[in-house]
Amino acid sequence: MCRALGLEGHELVRVVTVLSEVGRDLLGAPGLRVDLDVASPLREPELFRARFTWSGPRVPGRDALDAAGRLLDHCRYDVTPEKHTLTVGQRLPASEGRPGQRAERARAALRDSGDLSMGEELRIQNRQLLQALEESRAQQEELQRLNAELEETNQGVVALYSELSAELEETNTGVVALYAELEDKTRQLRLASEAKTRFWANVSHELRAPVNSVIALARLLLASGADPLTEEQRQQMSLIAGSGSTLLALVEELLDVAKAESGRLEPHLVRTDLRTLLHQLRGTLRGMARDGVRLDIPDVRDVPELVTDEVMLTRILRNVLSNGLKFTTAGEVRLTVGTEDRAGRPWFVFTTTDTGIGIPPDQQDRVFEEFYQVLGTHQRGQPGTGLGLPYARRLAGLLGGVLTLTSEPDAGTTVRVEIPACPDLASPDAPPPGAADGARTGSLVVVDDDTTFIELLRPVLGRVARKVTEVSVSSRALDVIRAERPDAVLIDLAMPAPDGYVLLQVLARDPETAHIPVVVLTSTDPSDVDRSRLTHARAVLGKTHLTPERIALALALTPAGPDRIPPAEAGEQHTSGETTP
């Protein structure tokens, strides 16, 4: 009957085995009845079911029930006071015939089976068991083959894992070695950077001071009150002064580039008189224009207030304009100044246009690389370091703005500098230009071992104070200051012992001198001095480009703590090279 229903192989054996075990356990039970049917649950395969019903105390064995639950797809055992019901079932394989066709075949198989003897039944079951054993043996052999393949695969995986582990360990060893090498290189770079910083500090002090002296002496000889010079001598002195100014500007530019690379160059924002700034540029650059080239710098009026770093802006515009003049042989170099409103805030736009040789498209990005110069015959005989445009762009960024360039070969170049009129970091209480009223103080004592510098500074101090006492030996300074009781003291930092730091501390501790204002003078860049040791100083002034106005403004400042020593209003931490003592 099972074969007629389509059950073959293991499924047939499972059904026959369960029904035989349950039938043996229940044989002889009162009212025993077995109903066989084929059910068709909704959306489920057809199910062959056998339902055993009986009464009395007999129950099937636990082994038979476990076998029915484990081997067949359906098993349910219900008990009531009247009867026991055990229903077991097995899903039938899919069939292409009409519904009920298999049930008809099963009924026909039962009718045609006749009466089977027990011996015949056992032979049939033995054949079925042998067939099942053969199938089981084949499956066992297949399982062994699969296990062997899996074992071989596992061995390959283990070998691959070992190989990868070895390679990873070797890589890790290389990474550790590389990391150690990078650490060593980083240490070497840090030491090199520190050595470079010390070098720039020494250059700042040792190189700028004699250059300043050369420029100042040349201008003293050219002054209207000096002894008359022949025309040839005057021309030679003018060349000396001009060359000295160029050298000083290059030195300061190199120093500022180094400071910008190390992040130590910061803008010092003050209210800027743009009209005066442009007037100074006009006078400085007029001599660079060749015959046949017109320099046009406007005289601005009625523009918004500009709060910026005056020295940085001057250098940006000077670099851009001088570049235009250098490479323009005919036509003009023009500067225009405009303003734009951006998000409710005014911005200044400085546009420089020239009619020069222009820059090839493939070189327009490279001109902003430090020390790079466009190759060509036009470069011959033209002085320069290749720092002008990179330096100008860096300064524009420090001022919160941008510098952009457009150019066309043989048609000229346009450089656009955009900066905010009043950056967020501006100090609105910075004194405006001309804050010093020009009134001279009573007396000054200047302490500096550089007699050449004192000689150059003498006419400048004469416009600041009615009486100036000069001290070239620092060990005598305290006695002179106590005796003179001056209105202010100017002290150099770099002197034989006691140096300016020590002298400043002595003056601060002495009740007789603690109230006297002190202004520090230094050939070193003011940003490089040890501010924590200058708490008694009113301001720090670089020796380069000292003017009566700067000194007077420094003396007019109210006393401040070490974090508020004004380095920009009284004297820039970076200087423009426009004026000298």
mmCIF file of N, CA and C in Angstrom, residues 259 262 377-378 405 418 431 523:
data_model
loop_
_atom_site.group_PDB
_atom_site.id
_atom_site.type_symbol
_atom_site.label_atom_id
_atom_site.label_comp_id
_atom_site.label_asym_id
_atom_site.label_seq_id
_atom_site.Cartn_x
_atom_site.Cartn_y
_atom_site.Cartn_z
ATOM 1 N N LYS A 259 59.125 82.098 10.102
ATOM 2 C CA LYS A 259 58.190 82.174 11.216
ATOM 3 C C LYS A 259 56.805 81.696 10.800
ATOM 4 N N SER A 262 56.645 77.933 10.842
ATOM 5 C CA SER A 262 56.587 77.368 12.191
ATOM 6 C C SER A 262 55.347 77.802 12.947
ATOM 7 N N THR A 377 63.917 83.971 -20.770
ATOM 8 C CA THR A 377 64.897 85.040 -20.954
ATOM 9 C C THR A 377 64.518 86.278 -20.170
ATOM 10 N N HIS A 378 63.216 86.457 -19.898
ATOM 11 C CA HIS A 378 62.786 87.649 -19.156
ATOM 12 C C HIS A 378 63.321 87.638 -17.729
ATOM 13 N N LEU A 405 45.278 84.737 -8.565
ATOM 14 C CA LEU A 405 46.029 85.252 -9.717
ATOM 15 C C LEU A 405 45.413 84.701 -11.001
ATOM 16 N N GLU A 418 41.876 89.980 -1.354
ATOM 17 C CA GLU A 418 40.632 90.270 -0.650
ATOM 18 C C GLU A 418 40.852 90.040 0.840
ATOM 19 N N PRO A 431 44.918 101.597 19.341
ATOM 20 C CA PRO A 431 44.988 103.041 19.076
ATOM 21 C C PRO A 431 45.103 103.344 17.599
ATOM 22 N N SER A 523 67.299 93.780 18.898
ATOM 23 C CA SER A 523 67.564 93.472 17.496
ATOM 24 C C SER A 523 66.972 92.128 17.111
#
